[in-house]
Amino acid sequence: PDVLMVAKDRAVRMAVIAHWLAKVETRLVGQLHMNMTGYLASRPAWQRWLRTLPMRWLFPYLDQIIGVSEGVVDDTVKITGMPREKVIAIRNPVITPELHAMAEAPVDHPWFRETVPVIIGVGRLSPEKDFATLIRAFSRVRKVRQCRLIILGEGPLLPELEALIAGLELQESVALPGFQANPFAWMKKAALFVFPPAWEGSGNVLVEALALGIPAVSTDCEYGPRETLGDGKFGPLAPVGDDAALAEAMLDTLDNPLPPEVLRLAVEDFTIDNSARRYLDVLFSHSPDG
């Protein structure tokens, strides 16, 4: 092929080796969705070294690396030592016509038939998403304002989160409906979207919420949310794991939501057309026909 694009670091490393063995002139482009430093932060030092050393050896042989955010780009440069001009950010093609069509579907949940504001979170119930902090923050919000919380998703921390909800006596105001094939319909009907991760690569679901015109709050994790929210211009950022600060941001946003048209403006770079155009520019920038 003229170009080979490979996603994720292990596959990228194998592609570099295959490129050597094949002795071809194929342009080789890697793609990373993950903040590797955040992902490896809890691992022992030897595991971090074992994962990142091959990246430092092999990634410089790529023609280009695409990260899904400027933060992922910075993290990749730091880990691999590659020249900054060989590592670029392209936004994920998150916003599609189907997104808005799916958001108009009905949702059979009684809370959406009432006037009490519903706060929503979406994601895998796993440590990096840190929904425990969201539940603690909601408990604070609930003490001063009537509202409800729905968290969509499934994962290994479900029993732990259910125990936390019970311990805080929130069973009547927090729901965990599990995986939903169409989360956009749920998000569209919410008063507030909250994105609480401990680390992130970009944060597609935050982009989707803003594209639907839903006011959003996020933790200021590495990387992605600060870029998406324009350093707080399009939604407040709270320190990671700080449920008191997150609760304050949630209350402020419920009281003073930004207009939907302003929120959609924040994520216009994430449309499928804009993203595809950028990918084509990078993939074929050195091809004979490009």
PDB file of C-alpha atoms in Angstrom:
ATOM      1  CA  PRO A   1       0.000   0.000   0.000  1.00  0.00           C
ATOM      2  CA  ASP A   2       0.977   3.641  -0.363  1.00  0.00           C
ATOM      3  CA  VAL A   3       0.213   4.269   3.316  1.00  0.00           C
ATOM      4  CA  LEU A   4      -0.222   2.078   6.370  1.00  0.00           C
ATOM      5  CA  MET A   5      -1.917   3.637   9.423  1.00  0.00           C
ATOM      6  CA  VAL A   6      -1.651   1.614  12.635  1.00  0.00           C
ATOM      7  CA  ALA A   7      -3.484   2.305  15.888  1.00  0.00           C
ATOM      8  CA  LYS A   8      -2.227   1.654  19.463  1.00  0.00           C
ATOM      9  CA  ASP A   9       1.349   1.392  20.587  1.00  0.00           C
ATOM     10  CA  ARG A  10       1.845  -2.399  20.479  1.00  0.00           C
ATOM     11  CA  ALA A  11       0.522  -2.630  16.923  1.00  0.00           C
ATOM     12  CA  VAL A  12       2.620   0.374  15.910  1.00  0.00           C
ATOM     13  CA  ARG A  13       5.774  -1.306  17.178  1.00  0.00           C
ATOM     14  CA  MET A  14       4.974  -4.483  15.226  1.00  0.00           C
ATOM     15  CA  ALA A  15       4.266  -2.435  12.096  1.00  0.00           C
ATOM     16  CA  VAL A  16       7.687  -0.778  12.286  1.00  0.00           C
ATOM     17  CA  ILE A  17       9.360  -4.187  12.504  1.00  0.00           C
ATOM     18  CA  ALA A  18       7.224  -5.536   9.641  1.00  0.00           C
ATOM     19  CA  HIS A  19       8.141  -2.466   7.594  1.00  0.00           C
ATOM     20  CA  TRP A  20      11.821  -3.236   8.098  1.00  0.00           C
ATOM     21  CA  LEU A  21      11.412  -6.903   7.133  1.00  0.00           C
ATOM     22  CA  ALA A  22       9.328  -6.134   4.048  1.00  0.00           C
ATOM     23  CA  LYS A  23      11.841  -3.546   2.791  1.00  0.00           C
ATOM     24  CA  VAL A  24       9.094  -1.399   1.243  1.00  0.00           C
ATOM     25  CA  GLU A  25       8.665   2.354   0.805  1.00  0.00           C
ATOM     26  CA  THR A  26       5.142   2.408   2.292  1.00  0.00           C
ATOM     27  CA  ARG A  27       4.480   5.546   4.316  1.00  0.00           C
ATOM     28  CA  LEU A  28       3.968   4.507   7.946  1.00  0.00           C
ATOM     29  CA  VAL A  29       1.660   6.500  10.240  1.00  0.00           C
ATOM     30  CA  GLY A  30       0.929   5.619  13.856  1.00  0.00           C
ATOM     31  CA  GLN A  31      -2.155   6.628  15.818  1.00  0.00           C
ATOM     32  CA  LEU A  32      -2.486   6.908  19.598  1.00  0.00           C
ATOM     33  CA  HIS A  33      -5.682   7.412  21.576  1.00  0.00           C
ATOM     34  CA  MET A  34      -4.191   7.009  25.034  1.00  0.00           C
ATOM     35  CA  ASN A  35      -2.349   9.128  27.554  1.00  0.00           C
ATOM     36  CA  MET A  36       0.320   6.491  28.220  1.00  0.00           C
ATOM     37  CA  THR A  37       1.796   8.263  31.230  1.00  0.00           C
ATOM     38  CA  GLY A  38      -1.594   8.310  32.958  1.00  0.00           C
ATOM     39  CA  TYR A  39      -2.373   4.756  31.932  1.00  0.00           C
ATOM     40  CA  LEU A  40       0.927   3.465  33.337  1.00  0.00           C
ATOM     41  CA  ALA A  41       1.071   5.701  36.417  1.00  0.00           C
ATOM     42  CA  SER A  42      -0.115   2.993  38.813  1.00  0.00           C
ATOM     43  CA  ARG A  43       2.167   0.298  37.378  1.00  0.00           C
ATOM     44  CA  PRO A  44       5.516  -0.690  38.903  1.00  0.00           C
ATOM     45  CA  ALA A  45       8.539   1.111  37.487  1.00  0.00           C
ATOM     46  CA  TRP A  46       9.795  -1.979  35.675  1.00  0.00           C
ATOM     47  CA  GLN A  47       6.456  -2.365  33.852  1.00  0.00           C
ATOM     48  CA  ARG A  48       6.479   1.289  32.803  1.00  0.00           C
ATOM     49  CA  TRP A  49      10.038   0.886  31.526  1.00  0.00           C
ATOM     50  CA  LEU A  50       9.181  -2.332  29.659  1.00  0.00           C
ATOM     51  CA  ARG A  51       6.214  -0.683  27.930  1.00  0.00           C
ATOM     52  CA  THR A  52       7.858   2.612  26.980  1.00  0.00           C
ATOM     53  CA  LEU A  53      11.397   1.531  26.041  1.00  0.00           C
ATOM     54  CA  PRO A  54      10.292  -0.148  22.758  1.00  0.00           C
ATOM     55  CA  MET A  55       8.337   3.021  21.946  1.00  0.00           C
ATOM     56  CA  ARG A  56      11.540   5.077  22.308  1.00  0.00           C
ATOM     57  CA  TRP A  57      13.411   2.616  20.088  1.00  0.00           C
ATOM     58  CA  LEU A  58      10.837   2.102  17.340  1.00  0.00           C
ATOM     59  CA  PHE A  59       8.512   5.101  17.092  1.00  0.00           C
ATOM     60  CA  PRO A  60      11.163   7.446  15.613  1.00  0.00           C
ATOM     61  CA  TYR A  61      11.103   5.285  12.468  1.00  0.00           C
ATOM     62  CA  LEU A  62       7.492   6.306  11.785  1.00  0.00           C
ATOM     63  CA  ASP A  63       6.819   8.992   9.204  1.00  0.00           C
ATOM     64  CA  GLN A  64       4.165  10.539  11.442  1.00  0.00           C
ATOM     65  CA  ILE A  65       2.223   9.923  14.642  1.00  0.00           C
ATOM     66  CA  ILE A  66      -1.337  11.161  15.137  1.00  0.00           C
ATOM     67  CA  GLY A  67      -2.610  11.808  18.663  1.00  0.00           C
ATOM     68  CA  VAL A  68      -6.248  12.481  19.473  1.00  0.00           C
ATOM     69  CA  SER A  69      -5.432  15.572  21.550  1.00  0.00           C
ATOM     70  CA  GLU A  70      -2.581  18.014  22.061  1.00  0.00           C
ATOM     71  CA  GLY A  71      -2.064  16.426  25.469  1.00  0.00           C
ATOM     72  CA  VAL A  72      -1.553  12.983  23.937  1.00  0.00           C
ATOM     73  CA  VAL A  73       0.867  14.568  21.472  1.00  0.00           C
ATOM     74  CA  ASP A  74       2.894  16.162  24.284  1.00  0.00           C
ATOM     75  CA  ASP A  75       2.896  12.895  26.243  1.00  0.00           C
ATOM     76  CA  THR A  76       4.055  10.939  23.191  1.00  0.00           C
ATOM     77  CA  VAL A  77       6.908  13.369  22.498  1.00  0.00           C
ATOM     78  CA  LYS A  78       7.992  13.125  26.130  1.00  0.00           C
ATOM     79  CA  ILE A  79       7.989   9.312  26.115  1.00  0.00           C
ATOM     80  CA  THR A  80       9.556   8.713  22.695  1.00  0.00           C
ATOM     81  CA  GLY A  81      11.862  11.708  22.292  1.00  0.00           C
ATOM     82  CA  MET A  82      10.510  12.218  18.759  1.00  0.00           C
ATOM     83  CA  PRO A  83      10.691  15.631  17.061  1.00  0.00           C
ATOM     84  CA  ARG A  84       7.536  17.610  17.796  1.00  0.00           C
ATOM     85  CA  GLU A  85       6.863  18.184  14.091  1.00  0.00           C
ATOM     86  CA  LYS A  86       6.447  14.417  13.540  1.00  0.00           C
ATOM     87  CA  VAL A  87       3.663  14.140  16.136  1.00  0.00           C
ATOM     88  CA  ILE A  88       0.403  15.961  15.423  1.00  0.00           C
ATOM     89  CA  ALA A  89      -3.101  16.127  16.878  1.00  0.00           C
ATOM     90  CA  ILE A  90      -6.255  15.348  14.919  1.00  0.00           C
ATOM     91  CA  ARG A  91      -9.614  15.406  16.666  1.00  0.00           C
ATOM     92  CA  ASN A  92     -11.624  12.198  16.756  1.00  0.00           C
ATOM     93  CA  PRO A  93     -14.460  12.121  14.180  1.00  0.00           C
ATOM     94  CA  VAL A  94     -17.065  12.026  16.938  1.00  0.00           C
ATOM     95  CA  ILE A  95     -19.850  14.219  15.581  1.00  0.00           C
ATOM     96  CA  THR A  96     -21.881  12.512  12.857  1.00  0.00           C
ATOM     97  CA  PRO A  97     -25.381  13.045  11.466  1.00  0.00           C
ATOM     98  CA  GLU A  98     -26.382   9.793  13.182  1.00  0.00           C
ATOM     99  CA  LEU A  99     -25.501  11.274  16.567  1.00  0.00           C
ATOM    100  CA  HIS A 100     -28.237  13.896  16.365  1.00  0.00           C
ATOM    101  CA  ALA A 101     -30.780  11.492  14.894  1.00  0.00           C
ATOM    102  CA  MET A 102     -30.206   8.959  17.683  1.00  0.00           C
ATOM    103  CA  ALA A 103     -30.492  11.684  20.311  1.00  0.00           C
ATOM    104  CA  GLU A 104     -34.126  12.298  19.329  1.00  0.00           C
ATOM    105  CA  ALA A 105     -35.192   8.741  20.230  1.00  0.00           C
ATOM    106  CA  PRO A 106     -37.504   8.322  23.253  1.00  0.00           C
ATOM    107  CA  VAL A 107     -36.207   7.010  26.587  1.00  0.00           C
ATOM    108  CA  ASP A 108     -38.440   4.887  28.785  1.00  0.00           C
ATOM    109  CA  HIS A 109     -37.324   6.075  32.205  1.00  0.00           C
ATOM    110  CA  PRO A 110     -39.702   7.741  34.709  1.00  0.00           C
ATOM    111  CA  TRP A 111     -37.217  10.430  35.754  1.00  0.00           C
ATOM    112  CA  PHE A 112     -37.403  12.047  32.332  1.00  0.00           C
ATOM    113  CA  ARG A 113     -41.154  12.474  32.740  1.00  0.00           C
ATOM    114  CA  GLU A 114     -40.674  14.672  35.807  1.00  0.00           C
ATOM    115  CA  THR A 115     -39.378  18.207  36.317  1.00  0.00           C
ATOM    116  CA  VAL A 116     -36.519  17.293  38.675  1.00  0.00           C
ATOM    117  CA  PRO A 117     -33.165  17.907  36.873  1.00  0.00           C
ATOM    118  CA  VAL A 118     -31.305  14.779  35.826  1.00  0.00           C
ATOM    119  CA  ILE A 119     -27.496  14.733  35.849  1.00  0.00           C
ATOM    120  CA  ILE A 120     -25.845  12.092  33.667  1.00  0.00           C
ATOM    121  CA  GLY A 121     -22.473  10.380  33.359  1.00  0.00           C
ATOM    122  CA  VAL A 122     -21.488   7.850  30.696  1.00  0.00           C
ATOM    123  CA  GLY A 123     -18.575   5.431  30.554  1.00  0.00           C
ATOM    124  CA  ARG A 124     -17.077   2.146  31.620  1.00  0.00           C
ATOM    125  CA  LEU A 125     -17.356   1.488  35.346  1.00  0.00           C
ATOM    126  CA  SER A 126     -13.600   1.191  35.803  1.00  0.00           C
ATOM    127  CA  PRO A 127     -10.946   3.015  37.874  1.00  0.00           C
ATOM    128  CA  GLU A 128      -9.843   5.528  35.238  1.00  0.00           C
ATOM    129  CA  LYS A 129     -13.407   6.871  34.831  1.00  0.00           C
ATOM    130  CA  ASP A 130     -13.637   7.597  38.595  1.00  0.00           C
ATOM    131  CA  PHE A 131     -17.414   7.562  38.939  1.00  0.00           C
ATOM    132  CA  ALA A 132     -16.957   7.245  42.705  1.00  0.00           C
ATOM    133  CA  THR A 133     -15.919  10.908  42.779  1.00  0.00           C
ATOM    134  CA  LEU A 134     -19.023  11.822  40.762  1.00  0.00           C
ATOM    135  CA  ILE A 135     -21.281   9.952  43.204  1.00  0.00           C
ATOM    136  CA  ARG A 136     -19.671  11.689  46.200  1.00  0.00           C
ATOM    137  CA  ALA A 137     -20.004  15.049  44.449  1.00  0.00           C
ATOM    138  CA  PHE A 138     -23.651  14.318  43.674  1.00  0.00           C
ATOM    139  CA  SER A 139     -24.248  13.533  47.342  1.00  0.00           C
ATOM    140  CA  ARG A 140     -23.071  17.067  48.155  1.00  0.00           C
ATOM    141  CA  VAL A 141     -25.225  18.587  45.416  1.00  0.00           C
ATOM    142  CA  ARG A 142     -28.265  16.610  46.593  1.00  0.00           C
ATOM    143  CA  LYS A 143     -28.035  18.205  50.041  1.00  0.00           C
ATOM    144  CA  VAL A 144     -28.705  21.674  48.638  1.00  0.00           C
ATOM    145  CA  ARG A 145     -30.683  20.975  45.459  1.00  0.00           C
ATOM    146  CA  GLN A 146     -33.234  18.427  44.379  1.00  0.00           C
ATOM    147  CA  CYS A 147     -31.848  16.424  41.433  1.00  0.00           C
ATOM    148  CA  ARG A 148     -31.100  12.895  40.270  1.00  0.00           C
ATOM    149  CA  LEU A 149     -28.077  11.115  38.826  1.00  0.00           C
ATOM    150  CA  ILE A 150     -27.917   8.470  36.105  1.00  0.00           C
ATOM    151  CA  ILE A 151     -24.643   6.739  35.179  1.00  0.00           C
ATOM    152  CA  LEU A 152     -24.729   4.666  31.989  1.00  0.00           C
ATOM    153  CA  GLY A 153     -22.202   1.880  31.526  1.00  0.00           C
ATOM    154  CA  GLU A 154     -21.000  -1.434  32.834  1.00  0.00           C
ATOM    155  CA  GLY A 155     -17.699  -2.621  34.242  1.00  0.00           C
ATOM    156  CA  PRO A 156     -15.826  -4.271  37.112  1.00  0.00           C
ATOM    157  CA  LEU A 157     -16.530  -1.544  39.676  1.00  0.00           C
ATOM    158  CA  LEU A 158     -20.326  -1.960  39.598  1.00  0.00           C
ATOM    159  CA  PRO A 159     -20.540  -3.687  43.031  1.00  0.00           C
ATOM    160  CA  GLU A 160     -18.231  -1.076  44.563  1.00  0.00           C
ATOM    161  CA  LEU A 161     -20.273   1.815  43.157  1.00  0.00           C
ATOM    162  CA  GLU A 162     -23.540   0.219  44.298  1.00  0.00           C
ATOM    163  CA  ALA A 163     -22.093  -0.117  47.796  1.00  0.00           C
ATOM    164  CA  LEU A 164     -21.030   3.542  47.754  1.00  0.00           C
ATOM    165  CA  ILE A 165     -24.521   4.618  46.683  1.00  0.00           C
ATOM    166  CA  ALA A 166     -26.043   2.586  49.507  1.00  0.00           C
ATOM    167  CA  GLY A 167     -23.543   3.903  52.024  1.00  0.00           C
ATOM    168  CA  LEU A 168     -24.468   7.483  51.106  1.00  0.00           C
ATOM    169  CA  GLU A 169     -28.195   6.578  51.155  1.00  0.00           C
ATOM    170  CA  LEU A 170     -28.685   7.660  47.555  1.00  0.00           C
ATOM    171  CA  GLN A 171     -30.598   4.618  46.305  1.00  0.00           C
ATOM    172  CA  GLU A 172     -33.685   6.709  45.506  1.00  0.00           C
ATOM    173  CA  SER A 173     -31.803   9.358  43.527  1.00  0.00           C
ATOM    174  CA  VAL A 174     -28.995   7.486  41.701  1.00  0.00           C
ATOM    175  CA  ALA A 175     -29.606   4.946  38.933  1.00  0.00           C
ATOM    176  CA  LEU A 176     -27.124   2.619  37.203  1.00  0.00           C
ATOM    177  CA  PRO A 177     -29.086   1.283  34.191  1.00  0.00           C
ATOM    178  CA  GLY A 178     -26.033  -0.443  32.713  1.00  0.00           C
ATOM    179  CA  PHE A 179     -24.955  -0.398  29.073  1.00  0.00           C
ATOM    180  CA  GLN A 180     -27.273   1.447  26.670  1.00  0.00           C
ATOM    181  CA  ALA A 181     -26.945   1.013  22.914  1.00  0.00           C
ATOM    182  CA  ASN A 182     -28.145   4.596  22.421  1.00  0.00           C
ATOM    183  CA  PRO A 183     -26.723   6.748  25.224  1.00  0.00           C
ATOM    184  CA  PHE A 184     -27.289   9.912  23.182  1.00  0.00           C
ATOM    185  CA  ALA A 185     -31.048   9.819  23.741  1.00  0.00           C
ATOM    186  CA  TRP A 186     -30.418   9.733  27.504  1.00  0.00           C
ATOM    187  CA  MET A 187     -27.806  12.501  27.334  1.00  0.00           C
ATOM    188  CA  LYS A 188     -30.049  14.770  25.261  1.00  0.00           C
ATOM    189  CA  LYS A 189     -32.710  14.744  27.983  1.00  0.00           C
ATOM    190  CA  ALA A 190     -30.360  15.524  30.862  1.00  0.00           C
ATOM    191  CA  ALA A 191     -29.857  18.928  32.458  1.00  0.00           C
ATOM    192  CA  LEU A 192     -26.127  18.386  33.002  1.00  0.00           C
ATOM    193  CA  PHE A 193     -23.401  16.028  31.802  1.00  0.00           C
ATOM    194  CA  VAL A 194     -20.496  15.286  34.159  1.00  0.00           C
ATOM    195  CA  PHE A 195     -17.185  13.793  33.006  1.00  0.00           C
ATOM    196  CA  PRO A 196     -15.064  12.807  36.061  1.00  0.00           C
ATOM    197  CA  PRO A 197     -12.092  10.695  34.837  1.00  0.00           C
ATOM    198  CA  ALA A 198      -8.717  10.398  36.557  1.00  0.00           C
ATOM    199  CA  TRP A 199      -6.984  10.302  33.166  1.00  0.00           C
ATOM    200  CA  GLU A 200      -8.077  10.364  29.552  1.00  0.00           C
ATOM    201  CA  GLY A 201      -6.818  10.503  25.978  1.00  0.00           C
ATOM    202  CA  SER A 202      -9.419  12.836  24.560  1.00  0.00           C
ATOM    203  CA  GLY A 203     -12.876  12.189  25.968  1.00  0.00           C
ATOM    204  CA  ASN A 204     -15.278  11.372  23.137  1.00  0.00           C
ATOM    205  CA  VAL A 205     -18.351  11.312  25.343  1.00  0.00           C
ATOM    206  CA  LEU A 206     -17.653  14.857  26.564  1.00  0.00           C
ATOM    207  CA  VAL A 207     -17.511  15.997  22.931  1.00  0.00           C
ATOM    208  CA  GLU A 208     -20.788  14.200  22.223  1.00  0.00           C
ATOM    209  CA  ALA A 209     -22.520  15.916  25.135  1.00  0.00           C
ATOM    210  CA  LEU A 210     -21.412  19.357  23.959  1.00  0.00           C
ATOM    211  CA  ALA A 211     -22.426  18.528  20.384  1.00  0.00           C
ATOM    212  CA  LEU A 212     -25.917  17.802  21.719  1.00  0.00           C
ATOM    213  CA  GLY A 213     -25.958  21.175  23.486  1.00  0.00           C
ATOM    214  CA  ILE A 214     -25.825  19.693  27.006  1.00  0.00           C
ATOM    215  CA  PRO A 215     -24.023  21.792  29.667  1.00  0.00           C
ATOM    216  CA  ALA A 216     -20.977  19.900  30.901  1.00  0.00           C
ATOM    217  CA  VAL A 217     -18.558  19.746  33.802  1.00  0.00           C
ATOM    218  CA  SER A 218     -15.293  17.801  33.812  1.00  0.00           C
ATOM    219  CA  THR A 219     -12.297  16.994  35.929  1.00  0.00           C
ATOM    220  CA  ASP A 220      -9.103  18.652  34.745  1.00  0.00           C
ATOM    221  CA  CYS A 221      -7.443  15.345  33.967  1.00  0.00           C
ATOM    222  CA  GLU A 222      -4.631  14.663  31.533  1.00  0.00           C
ATOM    223  CA  TYR A 223      -5.466  14.872  28.714  1.00  0.00           C
ATOM    224  CA  GLY A 224      -8.338  16.188  26.614  1.00  0.00           C
ATOM    225  CA  PRO A 225     -11.039  17.885  28.715  1.00  0.00           C
ATOM    226  CA  ARG A 226      -9.188  21.191  29.146  1.00  0.00           C
ATOM    227  CA  GLU A 227      -8.719  21.401  25.372  1.00  0.00           C
ATOM    228  CA  THR A 228     -12.339  20.459  24.666  1.00  0.00           C
ATOM    229  CA  LEU A 229     -13.737  22.931  27.204  1.00  0.00           C
ATOM    230  CA  GLY A 230     -11.478  25.763  26.058  1.00  0.00           C
ATOM    231  CA  ASP A 231      -9.640  26.135  29.388  1.00  0.00           C
ATOM    232  CA  GLY A 232     -13.014  26.375  31.145  1.00  0.00           C
ATOM    233  CA  LYS A 233     -14.705  28.728  28.689  1.00  0.00           C
ATOM    234  CA  PHE A 234     -17.267  26.093  27.692  1.00  0.00           C
ATOM    235  CA  GLY A 235     -17.607  24.356  31.057  1.00  0.00           C
ATOM    236  CA  PRO A 236     -15.858  24.330  34.440  1.00  0.00           C
ATOM    237  CA  LEU A 237     -12.928  22.070  35.278  1.00  0.00           C
ATOM    238  CA  ALA A 238     -12.452  20.585  38.758  1.00  0.00           C
ATOM    239  CA  PRO A 239      -9.296  18.955  40.162  1.00  0.00           C
ATOM    240  CA  VAL A 240      -9.160  15.183  39.707  1.00  0.00           C
ATOM    241  CA  GLY A 241     -10.687  13.317  42.648  1.00  0.00           C
ATOM    242  CA  ASP A 242     -11.940  16.479  44.375  1.00  0.00           C
ATOM    243  CA  ASP A 243     -15.635  15.793  44.956  1.00  0.00           C
ATOM    244  CA  ALA A 244     -16.185  19.111  46.779  1.00  0.00           C
ATOM    245  CA  ALA A 245     -14.855  21.150  43.832  1.00  0.00           C
ATOM    246  CA  LEU A 246     -16.769  18.982  41.366  1.00  0.00           C
ATOM    247  CA  ALA A 247     -19.995  19.503  43.339  1.00  0.00           C
ATOM    248  CA  GLU A 248     -19.458  23.274  43.311  1.00  0.00           C
ATOM    249  CA  ALA A 249     -18.926  23.205  39.535  1.00  0.00           C
ATOM    250  CA  MET A 250     -22.062  21.099  39.075  1.00  0.00           C
ATOM    251  CA  LEU A 251     -24.207  23.478  41.116  1.00  0.00           C
ATOM    252  CA  ASP A 252     -22.856  26.525  39.309  1.00  0.00           C
ATOM    253  CA  THR A 253     -23.504  24.974  35.892  1.00  0.00           C
ATOM    254  CA  LEU A 254     -27.038  23.899  36.828  1.00  0.00           C
ATOM    255  CA  ASP A 255     -27.723  27.494  37.871  1.00  0.00           C
ATOM    256  CA  ASN A 256     -25.936  29.139  34.935  1.00  0.00           C
ATOM    257  CA  PRO A 257     -25.939  26.830  31.880  1.00  0.00           C
ATOM    258  CA  LEU A 258     -24.385  28.033  28.640  1.00  0.00           C
ATOM    259  CA  PRO A 259     -26.655  28.199  25.570  1.00  0.00           C
ATOM    260  CA  PRO A 260     -26.636  25.052  23.390  1.00  0.00           C
ATOM    261  CA  GLU A 261     -25.356  26.952  20.363  1.00  0.00           C
ATOM    262  CA  VAL A 262     -22.288  28.094  22.322  1.00  0.00           C
ATOM    263  CA  LEU A 263     -21.551  24.542  23.472  1.00  0.00           C
ATOM    264  CA  ARG A 264     -21.814  23.180  19.930  1.00  0.00           C
ATOM    265  CA  LEU A 265     -19.334  25.800  18.767  1.00  0.00           C
ATOM    266  CA  ALA A 266     -16.746  24.371  21.188  1.00  0.00           C
ATOM    267  CA  VAL A 267     -16.570  21.046  19.338  1.00  0.00           C
ATOM    268  CA  GLU A 268     -16.926  21.991  15.687  1.00  0.00           C
ATOM    269  CA  ASP A 269     -13.455  20.519  14.970  1.00  0.00           C
ATOM    270  CA  PHE A 270     -14.760  17.070  15.924  1.00  0.00           C
ATOM    271  CA  THR A 271     -17.129  16.693  12.975  1.00  0.00           C
ATOM    272  CA  ILE A 272     -16.557  13.716  10.729  1.00  0.00           C
ATOM    273  CA  ASP A 273     -15.884  15.966   7.712  1.00  0.00           C
ATOM    274  CA  ASN A 274     -13.229  18.069   9.451  1.00  0.00           C
ATOM    275  CA  SER A 275     -11.494  15.049  10.960  1.00  0.00           C
ATOM    276  CA  ALA A 276     -11.510  13.037   7.718  1.00  0.00           C
ATOM    277  CA  ARG A 277     -10.028  15.952   5.798  1.00  0.00           C
ATOM    278  CA  ARG A 278      -7.179  16.252   8.303  1.00  0.00           C
ATOM    279  CA  TYR A 279      -6.490  12.501   8.181  1.00  0.00           C
ATOM    280  CA  LEU A 280      -6.312  12.537   4.376  1.00  0.00           C
ATOM    281  CA  ASP A 281      -3.923  15.496   4.455  1.00  0.00           C
ATOM    282  CA  VAL A 282      -1.566  13.642   6.804  1.00  0.00           C
ATOM    283  CA  LEU A 283      -1.816  10.185   5.255  1.00  0.00           C
ATOM    284  CA  PHE A 284      -1.191  11.297   1.683  1.00  0.00           C
ATOM    285  CA  SER A 285       0.879  14.435   2.178  1.00  0.00           C
ATOM    286  CA  HIS A 286       3.923  12.719   0.614  1.00  0.00           C
ATOM    287  CA  SER A 287       2.265  10.413  -1.885  1.00  0.00           C
ATOM    288  CA  PRO A 288       2.931  10.863  -5.631  1.00  0.00           C
ATOM    289  CA  ASP A 289      -0.729  11.799  -6.160  1.00  0.00           C
ATOM    290  CA  GLY A 290      -1.023  14.001  -3.051  1.00  0.00           C
TER     291      GLY A 290
END
